[in-house]
Amino acid sequence: MAGEWSLAVNDCSLYLNNVGVGSRFDGSYSAGSTSYGSCEPWNDWENYNATTKSNLKDFALVQMDSLKNFFFWTWKIGDSIETGKPVNPMWSYKLGLQEGWMPENPATDPEGACESVGSRFGVAISSTTLWQSTFSDWMTGGAATYTVVPTSSGNNWPPSVVSGSNSATFSLATIPSYAQTGSVITLPVANMTSSTKPTATVSIDGWENSADTDGWFTVSRKRILR
Amino acid sequence: MGYANAQRTLNIIRTVTEFLSQPEIKNVVPMFSVLNEPNIPVGIGMDHLQNFMAEVYTMVRNITGEGKGNGPIMTLHDGFMGLTQWQNFLRGSDRVFVSVEDRRGRERKSKDLSSFHRSQSDLSLHLLSLFSVR
């Protein structure tokens, strides 16, 4: 499954690299860096012509055809405070749908897109690698037994030594740590008191496993000897 | 403070796991990514992160119980090390996924469509398992 993909092939989007930070594509990200072109046409979605929109839609379709199971990032980008208009067109499915460069039926439209778009660019898809296997039962929670994490070498906690920078090592006793003596913090459950129907009766308390009674890692109070 | 911060992180992961495992919640939130983008290159180190994730797994499954339907899938982030570094980690464990990222759009200039497609196919083996099941 692929999450968080977009139509972006560069970093021209507003504030993508941080608020007030520019783009690598046009060289504004750091002083003296190369510019590969202007970000302006990429950001100027209101003036995308029909060819541009058609190419963008093809790009969306081939990515969907390749990825098979995915979610696009993202449905919608907030409007710019300065202009009151949508920004970052490569990241907004809603804008793309409205303007005609995003597929209307992502479940069915991408079928065969790699082959048909590829052939238009003179790229032949000679074979497609599809994952043909099955998941092992432990991967999907269907096994009879599961690996117990070994406590000997390989995975051990707490670690016997902790590495610092410059390859320095510290034994656990010499670095700060918490004692597992506190009371747990439980996530609160929302109180459903709306007067509209239907109502909901809250039956959960935020803590599923009542046998989980270990202490909370917390600061242990120490006497300060004078 | 690295180890102490790891203990605090265990506290948080534990509380969230307890909440997500409740019958009314678990079908709404089927997966819990326990730690987003731990920075291995900057300083945590692969050994420490794997030791920590093994401890997190033990804690999470002690809470949820084992097997499908018992609490969330546990997802861990690859620490920017790539999928091959995690191939043999926690094999045989219950519903653990690995999340990897590809940021080529940020690192390179704009490519023509066909070369981008070729680079996509180079990645096809782990793109198909971008959330890789351990």
CSV table of N, CA and C in Angstrom, one decimal, chain A residues 15 23 45 77 96 110 118 157 167:
chain,number,residue,atom,x,y,z
A,15,TYR,N,5.4,26.9,0.8
A,15,TYR,CA,5.8,26.4,2.2
A,15,TYR,C,6.0,24.9,2.3
A,23,SER,N,12.2,27.0,-2.7
A,23,SER,CA,12.1,25.7,-3.4
A,23,SER,C,13.5,25.4,-4.0
A,45,TRP,N,-2.0,27.5,-11.6
A,45,TRP,CA,-3.0,26.5,-12.0
A,45,TRP,C,-4.2,27.1,-12.8
A,77,ILE,N,-6.3,21.3,-0.1
A,77,ILE,CA,-5.3,22.2,0.6
A,77,ILE,C,-6.1,23.5,0.9
A,96,GLY,N,-8.0,19.5,-8.4
A,96,GLY,CA,-7.8,18.7,-9.6
A,96,GLY,C,-9.0,18.2,-10.2
A,110,PRO,N,-7.9,4.0,-13.7
A,110,PRO,CA,-6.4,3.7,-13.9
A,110,PRO,C,-6.1,2.4,-14.7
A,118,GLY,N,2.2,4.8,-21.6
A,118,GLY,CA,3.6,4.4,-22.0
A,118,GLY,C,3.8,4.3,-23.5
A,157,TRP,N,16.3,-4.9,25.8
A,157,TRP,CA,15.8,-3.7,26.5
A,157,TRP,C,15.6,-3.9,28.0
A,167,SER,N,31.0,8.2,19.3
A,167,SER,CA,31.2,6.8,19.7
A,167,SER,C,31.4,6.6,21.2
